[in-house]
Amino acid sequence: LEFVVFVILFMFISLMYRLAMSGKIKRDFEHFCIYCSKVSQRIPIGLFLGFYVNIIVRHWWERFCTIPWPDSLVLAISAYVQGDSAAVKLRRHALIRYVNLTYCLYMRDISSRARRQYPTLEDIIAAGLMTEEEKDLFLQSGDDENSGISFLPMVWAMDLVNQLNNEGAIPIARGVDVLCQEIRTFRGMIGDVWTYSYITVPLAYTQISTIVIYAYFVLSIFAWQSLDPTQNYLGHNIDLYIPIFGLLRLAFYMGWLKVW
């Protein structure tokens, strides 16, 4: 949209300059365009965009790298929780389900797609990630009737590990420490993902970068005008109707600005 608006305004002013202006008005307009060109060159557009894009991309990449994967916890459960009885298998399944439930609860607060897929707790229950009893416990942990503590399933997972240890289903003593550490790591990483989504790039920096970019291109509407070659203005020896390289610069800069 910005690209189209810029081209329309640029061509309108260019046609006005070529067809409607004459004499002193035309000379004054040319001097104004030269002044705008000098001012636009003083705007550190590369510096602003460089820092802005660097912050945005780093914020996105760090958030991506923080997304936890349940693989290591699942492998630890498979290695340390031993037994072929139905009760042990059910609890192994419950441990993994608690991990997925925690992931789902956090992602509902972060991702609009996850919220659309699981708009209510009933949808989570229908997906097999939560039971009715767990739903009641979850709602009791919150400040209101419609929400609870998102990491509560991790607490249940810790309790379940202790139960398995007391029942002898974790014969290796180090297994309890490994499982608890994996659970804490998963909880910490999913919490970091939520924090990255809750605390975004400062709005003031985004606004300043946007204002600078738009101010630069408002000046460029005049600064990039091709002036009368017969006046021998510096840098205006060729009469170009369309600033091709300027439009490429516009596309690049606006693309960087829209990276957020």
JSON list of C-alpha atoms in Angstrom, two decimals, residues 4-228:
[
{"chain": "A", "resi": 4, "resn": "VAL", "atom": "CA", "xyz": [1.43, 2.45, -4.41]},
{"chain": "A", "resi": 5, "resn": "VAL", "atom": "CA", "xyz": [0.72, 5.66, -2.48]},
{"chain": "A", "resi": 6, "resn": "PHE", "atom": "CA", "xyz": [4.31, 6.80, -2.93]},
{"chain": "A", "resi": 7, "resn": "VAL", "atom": "CA", "xyz": [4.25, 6.18, -6.69]},
{"chain": "A", "resi": 8, "resn": "ILE", "atom": "CA", "xyz": [0.93, 8.00, -7.11]},
{"chain": "A", "resi": 9, "resn": "LEU", "atom": "CA", "xyz": [2.09, 11.05, -5.13]},
{"chain": "A", "resi": 10, "resn": "PHE", "atom": "CA", "xyz": [5.46, 11.08, -6.87]},
{"chain": "A", "resi": 11, "resn": "MET", "atom": "CA", "xyz": [3.95, 10.95, -10.35]},
{"chain": "A", "resi": 12, "resn": "PHE", "atom": "CA", "xyz": [1.34, 13.58, -9.48]},
{"chain": "A", "resi": 13, "resn": "ILE", "atom": "CA", "xyz": [3.99, 16.03, -8.27]},
{"chain": "A", "resi": 14, "resn": "SER", "atom": "CA", "xyz": [6.21, 15.19, -11.24]},
{"chain": "A", "resi": 15, "resn": "LEU", "atom": "CA", "xyz": [3.40, 15.96, -13.68]},
{"chain": "A", "resi": 16, "resn": "MET", "atom": "CA", "xyz": [2.58, 19.17, -11.84]},
{"chain": "A", "resi": 17, "resn": "TYR", "atom": "CA", "xyz": [6.23, 20.21, -12.09]},
{"chain": "A", "resi": 18, "resn": "ARG", "atom": "CA", "xyz": [6.50, 19.41, -15.78]},
{"chain": "A", "resi": 19, "resn": "LEU", "atom": "CA", "xyz": [3.11, 20.64, -16.99]},
{"chain": "A", "resi": 20, "resn": "ALA", "atom": "CA", "xyz": [1.75, 23.21, -14.55]},
{"chain": "A", "resi": 21, "resn": "MET", "atom": "CA", "xyz": [4.77, 25.08, -13.20]},
{"chain": "A", "resi": 22, "resn": "SER", "atom": "CA", "xyz": [6.75, 27.77, -14.94]},
{"chain": "A", "resi": 23, "resn": "GLY", "atom": "CA", "xyz": [9.00, 30.71, -14.25]},
{"chain": "A", "resi": 24, "resn": "LYS", "atom": "CA", "xyz": [9.87, 31.57, -10.66]},
{"chain": "A", "resi": 25, "resn": "ILE", "atom": "CA", "xyz": [7.51, 28.95, -9.19]},
{"chain": "A", "resi": 26, "resn": "LYS", "atom": "CA", "xyz": [9.33, 26.24, -11.11]},
{"chain": "A", "resi": 27, "resn": "ARG", "atom": "CA", "xyz": [12.74, 27.51, -9.98]},
{"chain": "A", "resi": 28, "resn": "ASP", "atom": "CA", "xyz": [11.57, 27.71, -6.35]},
{"chain": "A", "resi": 29, "resn": "PHE", "atom": "CA", "xyz": [10.25, 24.16, -6.56]},
{"chain": "A", "resi": 30, "resn": "GLU", "atom": "CA", "xyz": [13.58, 22.96, -7.92]},
{"chain": "A", "resi": 31, "resn": "HIS", "atom": "CA", "xyz": [15.45, 24.62, -5.06]},
{"chain": "A", "resi": 32, "resn": "PHE", "atom": "CA", "xyz": [13.04, 23.04, -2.60]},
{"chain": "A", "resi": 33, "resn": "CYS", "atom": "CA", "xyz": [13.67, 19.59, -4.12]},
{"chain": "A", "resi": 34, "resn": "ILE", "atom": "CA", "xyz": [17.42, 20.10, -3.82]},
{"chain": "A", "resi": 35, "resn": "TYR", "atom": "CA", "xyz": [16.97, 21.14, -0.19]},
{"chain": "A", "resi": 36, "resn": "CYS", "atom": "CA", "xyz": [14.88, 18.01, 0.51]},
{"chain": "A", "resi": 37, "resn": "SER", "atom": "CA", "xyz": [17.60, 15.90, -1.10]},
{"chain": "A", "resi": 38, "resn": "LYS", "atom": "CA", "xyz": [20.24, 17.37, 1.22]},
{"chain": "A", "resi": 39, "resn": "VAL", "atom": "CA", "xyz": [18.06, 16.88, 4.30]},
{"chain": "A", "resi": 40, "resn": "SER", "atom": "CA", "xyz": [17.19, 13.28, 3.41]},
{"chain": "A", "resi": 41, "resn": "GLN", "atom": "CA", "xyz": [20.88, 12.44, 3.09]},
{"chain": "A", "resi": 42, "resn": "ARG", "atom": "CA", "xyz": [21.40, 13.49, 6.71]},
{"chain": "A", "resi": 43, "resn": "ILE", "atom": "CA", "xyz": [18.83, 11.03, 8.04]},
{"chain": "A", "resi": 44, "resn": "PRO", "atom": "CA", "xyz": [20.70, 7.91, 9.28]},
{"chain": "A", "resi": 45, "resn": "ILE", "atom": "CA", "xyz": [18.16, 5.60, 7.69]},
{"chain": "A", "resi": 46, "resn": "GLY", "atom": "CA", "xyz": [20.55, 2.64, 7.55]},
{"chain": "A", "resi": 47, "resn": "LEU", "atom": "CA", "xyz": [21.45, 3.04, 11.22]},
{"chain": "A", "resi": 48, "resn": "PHE", "atom": "CA", "xyz": [17.83, 3.12, 12.36]},
{"chain": "A", "resi": 49, "resn": "LEU", "atom": "CA", "xyz": [16.75, 0.20, 10.21]},
{"chain": "A", "resi": 50, "resn": "GLY", "atom": "CA", "xyz": [19.87, -1.80, 11.01]},
{"chain": "A", "resi": 51, "resn": "PHE", "atom": "CA", "xyz": [19.30, -1.63, 14.76]},
{"chain": "A", "resi": 52, "resn": "TYR", "atom": "CA", "xyz": [15.57, -2.15, 14.37]},
{"chain": "A", "resi": 53, "resn": "VAL", "atom": "CA", "xyz": [15.83, -5.22, 12.16]},
{"chain": "A", "resi": 54, "resn": "ASN", "atom": "CA", "xyz": [18.63, -6.62, 14.33]},
{"chain": "A", "resi": 55, "resn": "ILE", "atom": "CA", "xyz": [16.47, -6.37, 17.46]},
{"chain": "A", "resi": 56, "resn": "ILE", "atom": "CA", "xyz": [13.40, -7.84, 15.77]},
{"chain": "A", "resi": 57, "resn": "VAL", "atom": "CA", "xyz": [15.23, -10.76, 14.16]},
{"chain": "A", "resi": 58, "resn": "ARG", "atom": "CA", "xyz": [17.20, -11.52, 17.32]},
{"chain": "A", "resi": 59, "resn": "HIS", "atom": "CA", "xyz": [14.00, -11.42, 19.37]},
{"chain": "A", "resi": 60, "resn": "TRP", "atom": "CA", "xyz": [12.31, -13.82, 16.94]},
{"chain": "A", "resi": 61, "resn": "TRP", "atom": "CA", "xyz": [15.27, -16.20, 16.76]},
{"chain": "A", "resi": 62, "resn": "GLU", "atom": "CA", "xyz": [15.77, -16.33, 20.54]},
{"chain": "A", "resi": 63, "resn": "ARG", "atom": "CA", "xyz": [12.09, -17.05, 21.01]},
{"chain": "A", "resi": 64, "resn": "PHE", "atom": "CA", "xyz": [12.27, -19.84, 18.42]},
{"chain": "A", "resi": 65, "resn": "CYS", "atom": "CA", "xyz": [15.34, -21.35, 20.08]},
{"chain": "A", "resi": 66, "resn": "THR", "atom": "CA", "xyz": [13.55, -21.26, 23.44]},
{"chain": "A", "resi": 67, "resn": "ILE", "atom": "CA", "xyz": [10.62, -23.40, 22.26]},
{"chain": "A", "resi": 68, "resn": "PRO", "atom": "CA", "xyz": [10.93, -26.62, 24.30]},
{"chain": "A", "resi": 69, "resn": "TRP", "atom": "CA", "xyz": [10.80, -30.08, 22.81]},
{"chain": "A", "resi": 70, "resn": "PRO", "atom": "CA", "xyz": [9.47, -32.99, 24.89]},
{"chain": "A", "resi": 71, "resn": "ASP", "atom": "CA", "xyz": [11.83, -35.49, 23.26]},
{"chain": "A", "resi": 72, "resn": "SER", "atom": "CA", "xyz": [14.51, -35.54, 25.96]},
{"chain": "A", "resi": 73, "resn": "LEU", "atom": "CA", "xyz": [11.90, -35.87, 28.72]},
{"chain": "A", "resi": 74, "resn": "VAL", "atom": "CA", "xyz": [10.16, -38.68, 26.85]},
{"chain": "A", "resi": 75, "resn": "LEU", "atom": "CA", "xyz": [13.48, -40.48, 26.42]},
{"chain": "A", "resi": 76, "resn": "ALA", "atom": "CA", "xyz": [14.23, -40.06, 30.12]},
{"chain": "A", "resi": 77, "resn": "ILE", "atom": "CA", "xyz": [10.81, -41.46, 31.04]},
{"chain": "A", "resi": 78, "resn": "SER", "atom": "CA", "xyz": [11.38, -44.42, 28.75]},
{"chain": "A", "resi": 79, "resn": "ALA", "atom": "CA", "xyz": [14.83, -45.06, 30.24]},
{"chain": "A", "resi": 80, "resn": "TYR", "atom": "CA", "xyz": [14.18, -44.62, 33.95]},
{"chain": "A", "resi": 81, "resn": "VAL", "atom": "CA", "xyz": [10.50, -45.50, 34.50]},
{"chain": "A", "resi": 82, "resn": "GLN", "atom": "CA", "xyz": [10.57, -49.27, 34.23]},
{"chain": "A", "resi": 83, "resn": "GLY", "atom": "CA", "xyz": [7.85, -51.88, 34.50]},
{"chain": "A", "resi": 84, "resn": "ASP", "atom": "CA", "xyz": [5.34, -53.61, 32.27]},
{"chain": "A", "resi": 85, "resn": "SER", "atom": "CA", "xyz": [2.31, -53.45, 34.52]},
{"chain": "A", "resi": 86, "resn": "ALA", "atom": "CA", "xyz": [-0.78, -51.58, 33.40]},
{"chain": "A", "resi": 87, "resn": "ALA", "atom": "CA", "xyz": [-0.41, -49.08, 36.26]},
{"chain": "A", "resi": 88, "resn": "VAL", "atom": "CA", "xyz": [3.17, -48.15, 35.29]},
{"chain": "A", "resi": 89, "resn": "LYS", "atom": "CA", "xyz": [2.26, -47.82, 31.62]},
{"chain": "A", "resi": 90, "resn": "LEU", "atom": "CA", "xyz": [-0.68, -45.61, 32.55]},
{"chain": "A", "resi": 91, "resn": "ARG", "atom": "CA", "xyz": [1.53, -43.34, 34.63]},
{"chain": "A", "resi": 92, "resn": "ARG", "atom": "CA", "xyz": [4.17, -43.12, 31.93]},
{"chain": "A", "resi": 93, "resn": "HIS", "atom": "CA", "xyz": [1.42, -42.03, 29.60]},
{"chain": "A", "resi": 94, "resn": "ALA", "atom": "CA", "xyz": [0.20, -39.53, 32.21]},
{"chain": "A", "resi": 95, "resn": "LEU", "atom": "CA", "xyz": [3.67, -37.98, 32.53]},
{"chain": "A", "resi": 96, "resn": "ILE", "atom": "CA", "xyz": [3.87, -37.36, 28.81]},
{"chain": "A", "resi": 97, "resn": "ARG", "atom": "CA", "xyz": [0.29, -36.12, 28.76]},
{"chain": "A", "resi": 98, "resn": "TYR", "atom": "CA", "xyz": [1.08, -33.57, 31.48]},
{"chain": "A", "resi": 99, "resn": "VAL", "atom": "CA", "xyz": [3.96, -32.27, 29.38]},
{"chain": "A", "resi": 100, "resn": "ASN", "atom": "CA", "xyz": [1.73, -31.88, 26.34]},
{"chain": "A", "resi": 101, "resn": "LEU", "atom": "CA", "xyz": [-1.00, -30.33, 28.47]},
{"chain": "A", "resi": 102, "resn": "THR", "atom": "CA", "xyz": [1.40, -27.71, 29.82]},
{"chain": "A", "resi": 103, "resn": "TYR", "atom": "CA", "xyz": [2.55, -26.94, 26.30]},
{"chain": "A", "resi": 104, "resn": "CYS", "atom": "CA", "xyz": [-1.05, -26.59, 25.14]},
{"chain": "A", "resi": 105, "resn": "LEU", "atom": "CA", "xyz": [-2.07, -24.31, 28.02]},
{"chain": "A", "resi": 106, "resn": "TYR", "atom": "CA", "xyz": [0.85, -21.96, 27.43]},
{"chain": "A", "resi": 107, "resn": "MET", "atom": "CA", "xyz": [0.41, -21.92, 23.67]},
{"chain": "A", "resi": 108, "resn": "ARG", "atom": "CA", "xyz": [-3.25, -20.96, 24.05]},
{"chain": "A", "resi": 109, "resn": "ASP", "atom": "CA", "xyz": [-2.00, -17.71, 25.61]},
{"chain": "A", "resi": 110, "resn": "ILE", "atom": "CA", "xyz": [0.67, -17.18, 22.95]},
{"chain": "A", "resi": 111, "resn": "SER", "atom": "CA", "xyz": [-0.59, -18.50, 19.63]},
{"chain": "A", "resi": 112, "resn": "SER", "atom": "CA", "xyz": [-3.86, -17.47, 18.01]},
{"chain": "A", "resi": 113, "resn": "ARG", "atom": "CA", "xyz": [-3.82, -20.72, 16.04]},
{"chain": "A", "resi": 114, "resn": "ALA", "atom": "CA", "xyz": [-3.61, -22.77, 19.24]},
{"chain": "A", "resi": 115, "resn": "ARG", "atom": "CA", "xyz": [-6.40, -20.67, 20.73]},
{"chain": "A", "resi": 116, "resn": "ARG", "atom": "CA", "xyz": [-8.59, -21.38, 17.70]},
{"chain": "A", "resi": 117, "resn": "GLN", "atom": "CA", "xyz": [-7.87, -25.10, 17.90]},
{"chain": "A", "resi": 118, "resn": "TYR", "atom": "CA", "xyz": [-8.48, -25.27, 21.67]},
{"chain": "A", "resi": 119, "resn": "PRO", "atom": "CA", "xyz": [-10.79, -22.36, 22.49]},
{"chain": "A", "resi": 120, "resn": "THR", "atom": "CA", "xyz": [-12.08, -23.94, 25.72]},
{"chain": "A", "resi": 121, "resn": "LEU", "atom": "CA", "xyz": [-10.95, -26.48, 28.27]},
{"chain": "A", "resi": 122, "resn": "GLU", "atom": "CA", "xyz": [-13.65, -28.82, 26.97]},
{"chain": "A", "resi": 123, "resn": "ASP", "atom": "CA", "xyz": [-11.80, -28.96, 23.66]},
{"chain": "A", "resi": 124, "resn": "ILE", "atom": "CA", "xyz": [-8.61, -29.89, 25.50]},
{"chain": "A", "resi": 125, "resn": "ILE", "atom": "CA", "xyz": [-10.50, -32.63, 27.32]},
{"chain": "A", "resi": 126, "resn": "ALA", "atom": "CA", "xyz": [-11.93, -33.87, 24.02]},
{"chain": "A", "resi": 127, "resn": "ALA", "atom": "CA", "xyz": [-8.37, -34.07, 22.65]},
{"chain": "A", "resi": 128, "resn": "GLY", "atom": "CA", "xyz": [-7.41, -36.37, 25.53]},
{"chain": "A", "resi": 129, "resn": "LEU", "atom": "CA", "xyz": [-4.96, -33.98, 27.17]},
{"chain": "A", "resi": 130, "resn": "MET", "atom": "CA", "xyz": [-6.99, -33.36, 30.33]},
{"chain": "A", "resi": 131, "resn": "THR", "atom": "CA", "xyz": [-9.59, -35.13, 32.44]},
{"chain": "A", "resi": 132, "resn": "GLU", "atom": "CA", "xyz": [-12.64, -33.63, 34.10]},
{"chain": "A", "resi": 133, "resn": "GLU", "atom": "CA", "xyz": [-11.05, -34.01, 37.55]},
{"chain": "A", "resi": 134, "resn": "GLU", "atom": "CA", "xyz": [-7.90, -32.27, 36.36]},
{"chain": "A", "resi": 135, "resn": "LYS", "atom": "CA", "xyz": [-10.01, -29.50, 34.87]},
{"chain": "A", "resi": 136, "resn": "ASP", "atom": "CA", "xyz": [-11.61, -28.85, 38.27]},
{"chain": "A", "resi": 137, "resn": "LEU", "atom": "CA", "xyz": [-8.20, -28.77, 39.97]},
{"chain": "A", "resi": 138, "resn": "PHE", "atom": "CA", "xyz": [-6.87, -26.47, 37.27]},
{"chain": "A", "resi": 139, "resn": "LEU", "atom": "CA", "xyz": [-9.73, -23.98, 37.64]},
{"chain": "A", "resi": 140, "resn": "GLN", "atom": "CA", "xyz": [-9.41, -24.02, 41.42]},
{"chain": "A", "resi": 141, "resn": "SER", "atom": "CA", "xyz": [-5.79, -22.91, 41.10]},
{"chain": "A", "resi": 142, "resn": "GLY", "atom": "CA", "xyz": [-6.65, -19.68, 39.27]},
{"chain": "A", "resi": 143, "resn": "ASP", "atom": "CA", "xyz": [-7.89, -16.30, 40.38]},
{"chain": "A", "resi": 144, "resn": "ASP", "atom": "CA", "xyz": [-11.13, -16.58, 38.42]},
{"chain": "A", "resi": 145, "resn": "GLU", "atom": "CA", "xyz": [-13.47, -19.31, 37.25]},
{"chain": "A", "resi": 146, "resn": "ASN", "atom": "CA", "xyz": [-12.19, -19.48, 33.68]},
{"chain": "A", "resi": 147, "resn": "SER", "atom": "CA", "xyz": [-8.42, -19.82, 34.10]},
{"chain": "A", "resi": 148, "resn": "GLY", "atom": "CA", "xyz": [-5.78, -21.50, 36.18]},
{"chain": "A", "resi": 149, "resn": "ILE", "atom": "CA", "xyz": [-2.04, -21.82, 36.65]},
{"chain": "A", "resi": 150, "resn": "SER", "atom": "CA", "xyz": [-0.61, -22.97, 33.33]},
{"chain": "A", "resi": 151, "resn": "PHE", "atom": "CA", "xyz": [2.32, -24.86, 34.86]},
{"chain": "A", "resi": 152, "resn": "LEU", "atom": "CA", "xyz": [0.10, -26.82, 37.25]},
{"chain": "A", "resi": 153, "resn": "PRO", "atom": "CA", "xyz": [0.43, -30.03, 35.14]},
{"chain": "A", "resi": 154, "resn": "MET", "atom": "CA", "xyz": [4.18, -29.83, 35.76]},
{"chain": "A", "resi": 155, "resn": "VAL", "atom": "CA", "xyz": [3.44, -29.98, 39.49]},
{"chain": "A", "resi": 156, "resn": "TRP", "atom": "CA", "xyz": [1.34, -33.07, 38.88]},
{"chain": "A", "resi": 157, "resn": "ALA", "atom": "CA", "xyz": [4.20, -34.56, 36.87]},
{"chain": "A", "resi": 158, "resn": "MET", "atom": "CA", "xyz": [6.61, -33.97, 39.77]},
{"chain": "A", "resi": 159, "resn": "ASP", "atom": "CA", "xyz": [4.20, -35.65, 42.18]},
{"chain": "A", "resi": 160, "resn": "LEU", "atom": "CA", "xyz": [3.82, -38.56, 39.80]},
{"chain": "A", "resi": 161, "resn": "VAL", "atom": "CA", "xyz": [7.60, -39.02, 39.60]},
{"chain": "A", "resi": 162, "resn": "ASN", "atom": "CA", "xyz": [7.74, -39.17, 43.40]},
{"chain": "A", "resi": 163, "resn": "GLN", "atom": "CA", "xyz": [4.94, -41.73, 43.46]},
{"chain": "A", "resi": 164, "resn": "LEU", "atom": "CA", "xyz": [6.72, -43.88, 40.89]},
{"chain": "A", "resi": 165, "resn": "ASN", "atom": "CA", "xyz": [9.91, -43.65, 42.91]},
{"chain": "A", "resi": 166, "resn": "ASN", "atom": "CA", "xyz": [8.16, -44.66, 46.14]},
{"chain": "A", "resi": 167, "resn": "GLU", "atom": "CA", "xyz": [6.59, -47.63, 44.37]},
{"chain": "A", "resi": 168, "resn": "GLY", "atom": "CA", "xyz": [9.95, -48.79, 43.03]},
{"chain": "A", "resi": 169, "resn": "ALA", "atom": "CA", "xyz": [9.16, -48.10, 39.38]},
{"chain": "A", "resi": 170, "resn": "ILE", "atom": "CA", "xyz": [12.33, -45.99, 39.13]},
{"chain": "A", "resi": 171, "resn": "PRO", "atom": "CA", "xyz": [15.04, -48.44, 40.24]},
{"chain": "A", "resi": 172, "resn": "ILE", "atom": "CA", "xyz": [17.94, -46.14, 39.41]},
{"chain": "A", "resi": 173, "resn": "ALA", "atom": "CA", "xyz": [18.32, -43.44, 42.08]},
{"chain": "A", "resi": 174, "resn": "ARG", "atom": "CA", "xyz": [19.67, -40.91, 39.62]},
{"chain": "A", "resi": 175, "resn": "GLY", "atom": "CA", "xyz": [16.55, -41.35, 37.51]},
{"chain": "A", "resi": 176, "resn": "VAL", "atom": "CA", "xyz": [14.47, -39.22, 39.86]},
{"chain": "A", "resi": 177, "resn": "ASP", "atom": "CA", "xyz": [16.94, -36.33, 39.60]},
{"chain": "A", "resi": 178, "resn": "VAL", "atom": "CA", "xyz": [17.10, -36.62, 35.81]},
{"chain": "A", "resi": 179, "resn": "LEU", "atom": "CA", "xyz": [13.32, -36.68, 35.42]},
{"chain": "A", "resi": 180, "resn": "CYS", "atom": "CA", "xyz": [12.80, -33.76, 37.79]},
{"chain": "A", "resi": 181, "resn": "GLN", "atom": "CA", "xyz": [15.50, -31.77, 36.03]},
{"chain": "A", "resi": 182, "resn": "GLU", "atom": "CA", "xyz": [13.93, -32.44, 32.64]},
{"chain": "A", "resi": 183, "resn": "ILE", "atom": "CA", "xyz": [10.55, -31.33, 33.95]},
{"chain": "A", "resi": 184, "resn": "ARG", "atom": "CA", "xyz": [12.04, -28.14, 35.41]},
{"chain": "A", "resi": 185, "resn": "THR", "atom": "CA", "xyz": [13.89, -27.44, 32.17]},
{"chain": "A", "resi": 186, "resn": "PHE", "atom": "CA", "xyz": [10.74, -27.87, 30.12]},
{"chain": "A", "resi": 187, "resn": "ARG", "atom": "CA", "xyz": [8.81, -25.61, 32.47]},
{"chain": "A", "resi": 188, "resn": "GLY", "atom": "CA", "xyz": [11.53, -22.97, 32.34]},
{"chain": "A", "resi": 189, "resn": "MET", "atom": "CA", "xyz": [11.75, -22.96, 28.56]},
{"chain": "A", "resi": 190, "resn": "ILE", "atom": "CA", "xyz": [8.01, -22.78, 27.96]},
{"chain": "A", "resi": 191, "resn": "GLY", "atom": "CA", "xyz": [7.88, -19.97, 30.52]},
{"chain": "A", "resi": 192, "resn": "ASP", "atom": "CA", "xyz": [10.58, -18.13, 28.58]},
{"chain": "A", "resi": 193, "resn": "VAL", "atom": "CA", "xyz": [8.55, -18.49, 25.38]},
{"chain": "A", "resi": 194, "resn": "TRP", "atom": "CA", "xyz": [5.57, -16.96, 27.15]},
{"chain": "A", "resi": 195, "resn": "THR", "atom": "CA", "xyz": [7.76, -14.13, 28.46]},
{"chain": "A", "resi": 196, "resn": "TYR", "atom": "CA", "xyz": [9.10, -13.36, 24.97]},
{"chain": "A", "resi": 197, "resn": "SER", "atom": "CA", "xyz": [5.52, -13.09, 23.71]},
{"chain": "A", "resi": 198, "resn": "TYR", "atom": "CA", "xyz": [4.32, -11.04, 26.67]},
{"chain": "A", "resi": 199, "resn": "ILE", "atom": "CA", "xyz": [7.25, -8.59, 26.73]},
{"chain": "A", "resi": 200, "resn": "THR", "atom": "CA", "xyz": [7.82, -7.46, 23.15]},
{"chain": "A", "resi": 201, "resn": "VAL", "atom": "CA", "xyz": [10.09, -4.88, 21.55]},
{"chain": "A", "resi": 202, "resn": "PRO", "atom": "CA", "xyz": [9.51, -1.46, 23.19]},
{"chain": "A", "resi": 203, "resn": "LEU", "atom": "CA", "xyz": [6.75, 0.35, 21.36]},
{"chain": "A", "resi": 204, "resn": "ALA", "atom": "CA", "xyz": [8.65, 3.65, 21.45]},
{"chain": "A", "resi": 205, "resn": "TYR", "atom": "CA", "xyz": [11.49, 2.20, 19.37]},
{"chain": "A", "resi": 206, "resn": "THR", "atom": "CA", "xyz": [9.04, 0.80, 16.83]},
{"chain": "A", "resi": 207, "resn": "GLN", "atom": "CA", "xyz": [7.26, 4.14, 16.60]},
{"chain": "A", "resi": 208, "resn": "ILE", "atom": "CA", "xyz": [10.49, 6.10, 16.22]},
{"chain": "A", "resi": 209, "resn": "SER", "atom": "CA", "xyz": [11.71, 3.81, 13.45]},
{"chain": "A", "resi": 210, "resn": "THR", "atom": "CA", "xyz": [8.36, 4.07, 11.67]},
{"chain": "A", "resi": 211, "resn": "ILE", "atom": "CA", "xyz": [8.31, 7.87, 11.91]},
{"chain": "A", "resi": 212, "resn": "VAL", "atom": "CA", "xyz": [11.88, 8.12, 10.60]},
{"chain": "A", "resi": 213, "resn": "ILE", "atom": "CA", "xyz": [11.15, 5.85, 7.63]},
{"chain": "A", "resi": 214, "resn": "TYR", "atom": "CA", "xyz": [7.95, 7.65, 6.68]},
{"chain": "A", "resi": 215, "resn": "ALA", "atom": "CA", "xyz": [9.58, 11.07, 7.09]},
{"chain": "A", "resi": 216, "resn": "TYR", "atom": "CA", "xyz": [12.42, 9.93, 4.85]},
{"chain": "A", "resi": 217, "resn": "PHE", "atom": "CA", "xyz": [10.08, 8.88, 2.07]},
{"chain": "A", "resi": 218, "resn": "VAL", "atom": "CA", "xyz": [7.97, 12.03, 2.37]},
{"chain": "A", "resi": 219, "resn": "LEU", "atom": "CA", "xyz": [11.16, 13.98, 1.70]},
{"chain": "A", "resi": 220, "resn": "SER", "atom": "CA", "xyz": [12.04, 11.54, -1.07]},
{"chain": "A", "resi": 221, "resn": "ILE", "atom": "CA", "xyz": [8.86, 12.42, -2.95]},
{"chain": "A", "resi": 222, "resn": "PHE", "atom": "CA", "xyz": [10.54, 15.76, -3.65]},
{"chain": "A", "resi": 223, "resn": "ALA", "atom": "CA", "xyz": [14.21, 14.77, -3.34]},
{"chain": "A", "resi": 224, "resn": "TRP", "atom": "CA", "xyz": [13.96, 12.13, -6.08]},
{"chain": "A", "resi": 225, "resn": "GLN", "atom": "CA", "xyz": [12.27, 14.38, -8.61]},
{"chain": "A", "resi": 226, "resn": "SER", "atom": "CA", "xyz": [14.15, 14.73, -11.89]},
{"chain": "A", "resi": 227, "resn": "LEU", "atom": "CA", "xyz": [14.77, 18.43, -12.42]},
{"chain": "A", "resi": 228, "resn": "ASP", "atom": "CA", "xyz": [15.28, 20.38, -15.62]}
]
